[in-house]
């Protein structure tokens, strides 16, 4: 059985053990808004794997890098903004690709090839080569752009 990293399954004592912190530290981080665990109906805290990873990051920044809690909050906020912008960028890139392919489909032009077959060519281009003798080539000056 696989547990999702976003599933809030750890009670505060287990989360504290996994993050190698005291449970009171987790409560303080919750009050400061650094980590926001989900709540049960009885208001108990439930931490996810993602929350545990964030707690470890907070501990590393605080102990190893010497960043204070205000700085850590700013770092986390900026990281959240970066993640949101990356997600939005991916959405926009998908939309642009979709619109480009729709434009390419609209821009396709079909013409009679040199052997009399139907070929797809770029708008504003003519089929390459010389027509076979006796081939019929249609031309409409009003359709030309």
Tab-separated table of N, CA and C in Angstrom:
chain	number	residue	atom	x	y	z
A	1	UNK	N	0.838	-1.185	0.000
A	1	UNK	CA	0.000	0.000	0.000
A	1	UNK	C	0.883	1.249	0.000
A	2	UNK	N	0.563	2.195	-0.861
A	2	UNK	CA	1.330	3.432	-1.004
A	2	UNK	C	0.546	4.588	-0.392
A	3	UNK	N	1.206	5.369	0.458
A	3	UNK	CA	0.584	6.540	1.083
A	3	UNK	C	1.102	7.786	0.378
A	4	UNK	N	0.198	8.614	-0.059
A	4	UNK	CA	0.546	9.855	-0.746
A	4	UNK	C	1.282	10.798	0.199
A	5	UNK	N	2.198	11.593	-0.355
A	5	UNK	CA	2.933	12.558	0.465
A	5	UNK	C	2.032	13.681	0.956
A	6	UNK	N	0.864	13.847	0.333
A	6	UNK	CA	-0.041	14.910	0.761
A	6	UNK	C	-1.097	14.397	1.744
A	7	UNK	N	-1.117	13.086	2.019
A	7	UNK	CA	-2.090	12.525	2.956
A	7	UNK	C	-1.659	12.847	4.386
A	8	UNK	N	-2.545	13.486	5.126
A	8	UNK	CA	-2.246	13.875	6.513
A	8	UNK	C	-2.535	12.680	7.421
A	9	UNK	N	-1.501	11.930	7.752
A	9	UNK	CA	-1.692	10.693	8.509
A	9	UNK	C	-0.913	10.650	9.817
A	10	UNK	N	0.023	11.554	10.036
A	10	UNK	CA	0.890	11.483	11.204
A	10	UNK	C	0.378	12.383	12.326
A	11	UNK	N	0.218	11.797	13.519
A	11	UNK	CA	-0.117	12.612	14.687
A	11	UNK	C	1.126	13.397	15.072
A	12	UNK	N	0.971	14.365	15.947
A	12	UNK	CA	2.059	15.292	16.247
A	12	UNK	C	3.287	14.582	16.835
A	13	UNK	N	3.079	13.568	17.657
A	13	UNK	CA	4.234	12.891	18.266
A	13	UNK	C	5.045	12.133	17.219
A	14	UNK	N	4.365	11.493	16.271
A	14	UNK	CA	5.072	10.765	15.204
A	14	UNK	C	5.755	11.760	14.269
A	15	UNK	N	5.063	12.831	13.928
A	15	UNK	CA	5.653	13.854	13.061
A	15	UNK	C	6.890	14.454	13.715
A	16	UNK	N	6.827	14.692	15.018
A	16	UNK	CA	7.979	15.251	15.728
A	16	UNK	C	9.154	14.281	15.688
A	17	UNK	N	8.883	12.987	15.872
A	17	UNK	CA	9.951	11.982	15.783
A	17	UNK	C	10.556	11.947	14.385
A	18	UNK	N	9.692	11.957	13.356
A	18	UNK	CA	10.187	11.895	11.974
A	18	UNK	C	10.999	13.138	11.606
A	19	UNK	N	10.596	14.287	12.133
A	19	UNK	CA	11.305	15.543	11.837
A	19	UNK	C	12.445	15.798	12.805
A	20	UNK	N	12.584	14.917	13.797
A	20	UNK	CA	13.619	15.048	14.827
A	20	UNK	C	13.503	16.380	15.557
A	21	UNK	N	12.276	16.683	15.995
A	21	UNK	CA	11.982	17.910	16.737
A	21	UNK	C	11.115	17.558	17.936
A	22	UNK	N	10.973	18.499	18.823
A	22	UNK	CA	10.082	18.359	19.961
A	22	UNK	C	8.667	18.727	19.509
A	23	UNK	N	7.634	18.029	19.995
A	23	UNK	CA	6.266	18.366	19.594
A	23	UNK	C	5.898	19.837	19.843
A	24	UNK	N	6.446	20.425	20.903
A	24	UNK	CA	6.147	21.832	21.182
A	24	UNK	C	6.675	22.739	20.066
A	25	UNK	N	7.786	22.346	19.457
A	25	UNK	CA	8.330	23.116	18.326
A	25	UNK	C	7.353	23.088	17.160
A	26	UNK	N	6.744	21.919	16.910
A	26	UNK	CA	5.753	21.810	15.838
A	26	UNK	C	4.544	22.697	16.116
A	27	UNK	N	4.121	22.733	17.365
A	27	UNK	CA	2.998	23.608	17.732
A	27	UNK	C	3.351	25.079	17.496
A	28	UNK	N	4.574	25.441	17.845
A	28	UNK	CA	5.012	26.831	17.642
A	28	UNK	C	5.040	27.158	16.142
A	29	UNK	N	5.574	26.255	15.338
A	29	UNK	CA	5.620	26.491	13.892
A	29	UNK	C	4.210	26.598	13.311
A	30	UNK	N	3.276	25.831	13.873
A	30	UNK	CA	1.883	25.925	13.435
A	30	UNK	C	1.326	27.306	13.781
A	31	UNK	N	1.571	27.779	15.010
A	31	UNK	CA	1.092	29.109	15.413
A	31	UNK	C	1.684	30.206	14.532
A	32	UNK	N	2.952	30.041	14.138
A	32	UNK	CA	3.624	31.044	13.297
A	32	UNK	C	3.237	30.935	11.826
A	33	UNK	N	2.567	29.849	11.471
A	33	UNK	CA	2.146	29.665	10.086
A	33	UNK	C	3.226	29.091	9.186
A	34	UNK	N	4.305	28.581	9.764
A	34	UNK	CA	5.360	27.990	8.951
A	34	UNK	C	4.922	26.646	8.374
A	35	UNK	N	4.209	25.869	9.156
A	35	UNK	CA	3.638	24.591	8.727
A	35	UNK	C	2.192	24.585	9.198
A	36	UNK	N	1.273	24.256	8.306
A	36	UNK	CA	-0.138	24.237	8.663
A	36	UNK	C	-0.676	22.823	8.480
A	37	UNK	N	-0.666	22.022	9.551
A	37	UNK	CA	-1.184	20.659	9.434
A	37	UNK	C	-2.709	20.672	9.322
A	38	UNK	N	-3.250	19.579	8.798
A	38	UNK	CA	-4.705	19.454	8.755
A	38	UNK	C	-5.206	19.181	10.163
A	39	UNK	N	-6.485	19.415	10.374
A	39	UNK	CA	-7.073	19.208	11.692
A	39	UNK	C	-8.155	18.130	11.619
A	40	UNK	N	-8.229	17.334	12.675
A	40	UNK	CA	-9.294	16.339	12.787
A	40	UNK	C	-10.534	17.026	13.345
A	41	UNK	N	-11.625	16.272	13.438
A	41	UNK	CA	-12.860	16.836	13.993
A	41	UNK	C	-12.648	17.294	15.426
A	42	UNK	N	-11.775	16.601	16.170
A	42	UNK	CA	-11.478	16.981	17.546
A	42	UNK	C	-10.380	18.016	17.659
A	43	UNK	N	-9.988	18.647	16.539
A	43	UNK	CA	-8.974	19.705	16.440
A	43	UNK	C	-7.543	19.201	16.606
A	44	UNK	N	-7.328	17.877	16.568
A	44	UNK	CA	-5.970	17.348	16.636
A	44	UNK	C	-5.232	17.593	15.326
A	45	UNK	N	-3.947	17.758	15.408
A	45	UNK	CA	-3.129	18.020	14.217
A	45	UNK	C	-2.785	16.705	13.524
A	46	UNK	N	-2.815	16.729	12.177
A	46	UNK	CA	-2.384	15.591	11.375
A	46	UNK	C	-1.428	16.119	10.313
A	47	UNK	N	-0.220	15.549	10.302
A	47	UNK	CA	0.833	16.001	9.404
A	47	UNK	C	0.974	15.039	8.234
A	48	UNK	N	1.322	15.575	7.085
A	48	UNK	CA	1.560	14.776	5.874
A	48	UNK	C	3.071	14.612	5.676
A	49	UNK	N	3.421	13.764	4.726
A	49	UNK	CA	4.828	13.609	4.368
A	49	UNK	C	5.420	14.913	3.869
A	50	UNK	N	4.613	15.691	3.171
A	50	UNK	CA	5.059	16.996	2.680
A	50	UNK	C	5.343	17.939	3.856
A	51	UNK	N	4.480	17.870	4.884
A	51	UNK	CA	4.704	18.685	6.085
A	51	UNK	C	6.002	18.286	6.785
A	52	UNK	N	6.276	16.984	6.846
A	52	UNK	CA	7.503	16.496	7.481
A	52	UNK	C	8.718	17.026	6.726
A	53	UNK	N	8.654	16.983	5.392
A	53	UNK	CA	9.765	17.502	4.576
A	53	UNK	C	9.968	18.991	4.833
A	54	UNK	N	8.854	19.731	4.973
A	54	UNK	CA	8.956	21.167	5.251
A	54	UNK	C	9.564	21.404	6.628
A	55	UNK	N	9.190	20.591	7.600
A	55	UNK	CA	9.759	20.718	8.942
A	55	UNK	C	11.271	20.470	8.926
A	56	UNK	N	11.686	19.487	8.154
A	56	UNK	CA	13.127	19.213	8.046
A	56	UNK	C	13.857	20.376	7.378
A	57	UNK	N	13.222	20.980	6.364
A	57	UNK	CA	13.819	22.147	5.710
A	57	UNK	C	13.941	23.304	6.704
A	58	UNK	N	12.894	23.527	7.476
A	58	UNK	CA	12.924	24.596	8.473
A	58	UNK	C	14.054	24.352	9.461
A	59	UNK	N	14.201	23.120	9.907
A	59	UNK	CA	15.254	22.780	10.856
A	59	UNK	C	16.638	23.014	10.242
A	60	UNK	N	16.806	22.618	8.979
A	60	UNK	CA	18.093	22.819	8.311
A	60	UNK	C	18.407	24.305	8.176
A	61	UNK	N	17.423	25.085	7.722
A	61	UNK	CA	17.649	26.519	7.556
A	61	UNK	C	17.962	27.185	8.890
A	62	UNK	N	17.279	26.773	9.935
A	62	UNK	CA	17.462	27.373	11.243
A	62	UNK	C	18.793	26.972	11.876
A	63	UNK	N	19.071	25.675	11.908
A	63	UNK	CA	20.247	25.198	12.619
A	63	UNK	C	21.525	25.261	11.787
A	64	UNK	N	21.456	24.819	10.544
A	64	UNK	CA	22.669	24.760	9.727
A	64	UNK	C	23.007	26.081	9.044
A	65	UNK	N	21.979	26.809	8.622
A	65	UNK	CA	22.208	28.044	7.866
A	65	UNK	C	22.099	29.297	8.733
A	66	UNK	N	21.547	29.178	9.923
A	66	UNK	CA	21.439	30.318	10.821
A	66	UNK	C	20.360	31.314	10.443
A	67	UNK	N	19.346	30.880	9.708
A	67	UNK	CA	18.260	31.770	9.303
A	67	UNK	C	17.238	31.831	10.436
A	68	UNK	N	16.772	33.042	10.761
A	68	UNK	CA	15.760	33.158	11.818
A	68	UNK	C	14.384	32.796	11.257
A	69	UNK	N	13.391	32.680	12.149
A	69	UNK	CA	12.068	32.203	11.747
A	69	UNK	C	11.367	33.148	10.780
A	70	UNK	N	11.588	34.448	10.919
A	70	UNK	CA	11.000	35.416	9.978
A	70	UNK	C	11.598	35.199	8.585
A	71	UNK	N	12.894	34.990	8.533
A	71	UNK	CA	13.556	34.713	7.257
A	71	UNK	C	13.076	33.409	6.650
A	72	UNK	N	12.880	32.406	7.490
A	72	UNK	CA	12.389	31.116	7.004
A	72	UNK	C	10.989	31.267	6.425
A	73	UNK	N	10.137	32.047	7.096
A	73	UNK	CA	8.784	32.268	6.574
A	73	UNK	C	8.846	32.942	5.199
A	74	UNK	N	9.727	33.930	5.063
A	74	UNK	CA	9.864	34.609	3.766
A	74	UNK	C	10.364	33.640	2.694
A	75	UNK	N	11.317	32.798	3.046
A	75	UNK	CA	11.837	31.806	2.098
A	75	UNK	C	10.722	30.863	1.653
A	76	UNK	N	9.937	30.393	2.610
A	76	UNK	CA	8.834	29.478	2.281
A	76	UNK	C	7.790	30.181	1.420
A	77	UNK	N	7.452	31.422	1.767
A	77	UNK	CA	6.487	32.183	0.962
A	77	UNK	C	6.986	32.370	-0.469
A	78	UNK	N	8.268	32.710	-0.603
A	78	UNK	CA	8.834	32.884	-1.947
A	78	UNK	C	8.843	31.569	-2.720
A	79	UNK	N	9.153	30.466	-2.035
A	79	UNK	CA	9.139	29.167	-2.700
A	79	UNK	C	7.728	28.810	-3.160
A	80	UNK	N	6.727	29.132	-2.332
A	80	UNK	CA	5.332	28.895	-2.727
A	80	UNK	C	4.962	29.730	-3.952
A	81	UNK	N	5.434	30.979	-3.990
A	81	UNK	CA	5.173	31.831	-5.151
A	81	UNK	C	5.838	31.263	-6.399
A	82	UNK	N	7.075	30.795	-6.253
A	82	UNK	CA	7.787	30.204	-7.394
A	82	UNK	C	7.036	28.979	-7.898
A	83	UNK	N	6.574	28.121	-6.981
A	83	UNK	CA	5.831	26.928	-7.377
A	83	UNK	C	4.538	27.297	-8.103
A	84	UNK	N	3.826	28.306	-7.588
A	84	UNK	CA	2.584	28.743	-8.233
A	84	UNK	C	2.863	29.313	-9.620
A	85	UNK	N	3.943	30.086	-9.750
A	85	UNK	CA	4.289	30.656	-11.052
A	85	UNK	C	4.712	29.580	-12.044
A	86	UNK	N	5.437	28.572	-11.571
A	86	UNK	CA	5.820	27.462	-12.452
A	86	UNK	C	4.579	26.733	-12.949
A	87	UNK	N	3.642	26.506	-12.047
A	87	UNK	CA	2.403	25.826	-12.420
A	87	UNK	C	1.628	26.647	-13.449
A	88	UNK	N	1.525	27.935	-13.215
A	88	UNK	CA	0.812	28.817	-14.151
A	88	UNK	C	1.531	28.884	-15.496
A	89	UNK	N	2.864	28.886	-15.461
A	89	UNK	CA	3.649	28.905	-16.689
A	89	UNK	C	3.386	27.641	-17.506
A	90	UNK	N	3.321	26.495	-16.842
A	90	UNK	CA	3.032	25.246	-17.544
A	90	UNK	C	1.644	25.286	-18.178
A	91	UNK	N	0.663	25.838	-17.450
A	91	UNK	CA	-0.688	25.979	-17.999
A	91	UNK	C	-0.669	26.851	-19.247
A	92	UNK	N	0.029	27.973	-19.177
A	92	UNK	CA	0.091	28.895	-20.314
A	92	UNK	C	0.811	28.271	-21.498
A	93	UNK	N	1.898	27.528	-21.234
A	93	UNK	CA	2.618	26.864	-22.325
A	93	UNK	C	1.730	25.834	-23.006
A	94	UNK	N	0.950	25.100	-22.232
A	94	UNK	CA	0.023	24.121	-22.803
A	94	UNK	C	-1.022	24.821	-23.657
A	95	UNK	N	-1.531	25.942	-23.165
A	95	UNK	CA	-2.528	26.705	-23.913
A	95	UNK	C	-1.944	27.243	-25.217
A	96	UNK	N	-0.712	27.754	-25.158
A	96	UNK	CA	-0.067	28.284	-26.364
A	96	UNK	C	0.143	27.173	-27.379
A	97	UNK	N	0.629	26.005	-26.906
A	97	UNK	CA	0.819	24.871	-27.826
A	97	UNK	C	-0.496	24.454	-28.469
A	98	UNK	N	-1.556	24.470	-27.692
A	98	UNK	CA	-2.872	24.103	-28.204
A	98	UNK	C	-3.332	25.094	-29.267
A	99	UNK	N	-3.143	26.380	-28.984
A	99	UNK	CA	-3.546	27.395	-29.955
A	99	UNK	C	-2.675	27.362	-31.199
A	100	UNK	N	-1.377	27.083	-31.022
A	100	UNK	CA	-0.482	27.001	-32.175
A	100	UNK	C	-0.886	25.846	-33.078
A	101	UNK	N	-1.191	24.695	-32.490
A	101	UNK	CA	-1.568	23.558	-33.316
A	101	UNK	C	-2.902	23.827	-34.002
A	102	UNK	N	-3.822	24.552	-33.324
A	102	UNK	CA	-5.086	24.915	-33.961
A	102	UNK	C	-4.838	25.862	-35.121
A	103	UNK	N	-3.921	26.819	-34.953
A	103	UNK	CA	-3.587	27.746	-36.039
A	103	UNK	C	-2.943	27.009	-37.199
A	104	UNK	N	-2.068	26.057	-36.861
A	104	UNK	CA	-1.421	25.285	-37.920
A	104	UNK	C	-2.453	24.477	-38.697
A	105	UNK	N	-3.457	23.931	-37.989
A	105	UNK	CA	-4.508	23.175	-38.690
A	105	UNK	C	-5.305	24.104	-39.599
A	106	UNK	N	-5.587	25.328	-39.114
A	106	UNK	CA	-6.339	26.286	-39.921
A	106	UNK	C	-5.519	26.776	-41.106
A	107	UNK	N	-4.201	26.847	-40.949
A	107	UNK	CA	-3.342	27.405	-41.981
A	107	UNK	C	-2.995	26.397	-43.069
A	108	UNK	N	-3.396	25.150	-42.900
A	108	UNK	CA	-3.055	24.161	-43.918
A	108	UNK	C	-3.798	24.459	-45.214
A	109	UNK	N	-3.109	24.328	-46.293
A	109	UNK	CA	-3.667	24.549	-47.619
A	109	UNK	C	-3.439	23.279	-48.421
A	110	UNK	N	-4.445	22.884	-49.157
A	110	UNK	CA	-4.329	21.696	-49.983
A	110	UNK	C	-4.279	22.128	-51.435
A	111	UNK	N	-3.456	21.449	-52.190
A	111	UNK	CA	-3.301	21.781	-53.606
A	111	UNK	C	-3.125	20.492	-54.389
A	112	UNK	N	-3.211	20.620	-55.683
A	112	UNK	CA	-2.967	19.474	-56.554
A	112	UNK	C	-1.471	19.355	-56.752
A	113	UNK	N	-0.947	18.179	-56.457
A	113	UNK	CA	0.473	17.934	-56.650
A	113	UNK	C	0.796	17.787	-58.125
A	114	UNK	N	2.052	17.643	-58.446
A	114	UNK	CA	2.471	17.555	-59.847
A	114	UNK	C	1.961	16.302	-60.516
A	115	UNK	N	1.621	15.276	-59.737
A	115	UNK	CA	1.097	14.038	-60.322
A	115	UNK	C	-0.423	14.029	-60.293
A	116	UNK	N	-1.036	15.130	-59.875
A	116	UNK	CA	-2.482	15.222	-59.827
A	116	UNK	C	-3.054	14.806	-58.473
A	117	UNK	N	-2.180	14.423	-57.540
A	117	UNK	CA	-2.648	14.027	-56.209
A	117	UNK	C	-2.836	15.263	-55.327
A	118	UNK	N	-3.508	15.093	-54.214
A	118	UNK	CA	-3.738	16.190	-53.284
A	118	UNK	C	-2.582	16.222	-52.291
A	119	UNK	N	-1.983	17.413	-52.122
A	119	UNK	CA	-0.873	17.574	-51.189
A	119	UNK	C	-1.161	18.741	-50.254
A	120	UNK	N	-0.602	18.694	-49.055
A	120	UNK	CA	-0.727	19.780	-48.093
A	120	UNK	C	0.512	20.657	-48.229
A	121	UNK	N	0.300	21.951	-48.369
A	121	UNK	CA	1.422	22.871	-48.492
A	121	UNK	C	1.197	24.055	-47.553
A	122	UNK	N	2.226	24.796	-47.281
A	122	UNK	CA	2.122	25.985	-46.445
A	122	UNK	C	1.398	27.079	-47.206
A	123	UNK	N	0.648	27.894	-46.472
A	123	UNK	CA	-0.079	29.005	-47.086
A	123	UNK	C	0.926	29.921	-47.782
A	124	UNK	N	0.592	30.348	-49.002
A	124	UNK	CA	1.459	31.238	-49.759
A	124	UNK	C	2.497	30.497	-50.598
A	125	UNK	N	2.504	29.178	-50.553
A	125	UNK	CA	3.451	28.375	-51.341
A	125	UNK	C	2.716	27.696	-52.495
A	126	UNK	N	3.494	27.257	-53.456
A	126	UNK	CA	2.948	26.487	-54.579
A	126	UNK	C	3.590	25.108	-54.571
A	127	UNK	N	2.905	24.138	-55.121
A	127	UNK	CA	3.517	22.813	-55.201
A	127	UNK	C	4.826	22.877	-55.987
A	128	UNK	N	5.820	22.114	-55.565
A	128	UNK	CA	7.123	22.113	-56.220
A	128	UNK	C	7.087	21.209	-57.452
A	129	UNK	N	7.873	21.564	-58.417
A	129	UNK	CA	7.980	20.756	-59.640
A	129	UNK	C	7.044	21.261	-60.720
A	130	UNK	N	7.191	20.684	-61.897
A	130	UNK	CA	6.339	21.077	-63.005
A	130	UNK	C	5.203	20.078	-63.147
A	131	UNK	N	4.018	20.574	-63.491
A	131	UNK	CA	2.897	19.654	-63.666
A	131	UNK	C	3.160	18.693	-64.825
A	132	UNK	N	2.581	17.522	-64.680
A	132	UNK	CA	2.701	16.548	-65.775
A	132	UNK	C	1.924	17.076	-66.965
A	133	UNK	N	2.320	16.697	-68.151
A	133	UNK	CA	1.577	17.166	-69.339
A	133	UNK	C	0.116	16.720	-69.256
A	134	UNK	N	-0.776	17.637	-69.510
A	134	UNK	CA	-2.203	17.344	-69.505
A	134	UNK	C	-2.845	17.471	-68.137
A	135	UNK	N	-2.061	17.813	-67.082
A	135	UNK	CA	-2.626	17.956	-65.742
A	135	UNK	C	-3.425	19.240	-65.665
A	136	UNK	N	-4.502	19.214	-64.928
A	136	UNK	CA	-5.346	20.384	-64.759
A	136	UNK	C	-4.906	21.078	-63.464
A	137	UNK	N	-4.624	22.374	-63.548
A	137	UNK	CA	-4.240	23.156	-62.384
A	137	UNK	C	-5.309	24.222	-62.190
A	138	UNK	N	-5.955	24.204	-61.017
A	138	UNK	CA	-7.000	25.177	-60.725
A	138	UNK	C	-6.393	26.391	-60.044
A	139	UNK	N	-6.912	27.541	-60.412
A	139	UNK	CA	-6.403	28.761	-59.804
A	139	UNK	C	-7.586	29.696	-59.638
A	140	UNK	N	-7.723	30.279	-58.464
A	140	UNK	CA	-8.793	31.224	-58.226
A	140	UNK	C	-8.146	32.465	-57.607
A	141	UNK	N	-8.159	33.566	-58.325
A	141	UNK	CA	-7.475	34.755	-57.850
A	141	UNK	C	-8.138	35.332	-56.600
A	142	UNK	N	-9.411	35.017	-56.322
A	142	UNK	CA	-10.073	35.543	-55.137
A	142	UNK	C	-9.722	34.774	-53.871
A	143	UNK	N	-9.266	33.541	-54.002
A	143	UNK	CA	-8.896	32.753	-52.842
A	143	UNK	C	-7.453	32.998	-52.436
A	144	UNK	N	-6.684	33.577	-53.329
A	144	UNK	CA	-5.275	33.825	-53.051
A	144	UNK	C	-5.146	34.964	-52.064
A	145	UNK	N	-4.253	34.788	-51.078
A	145	UNK	CA	-4.067	35.847	-50.059
A	145	UNK	C	-2.712	36.460	-50.186
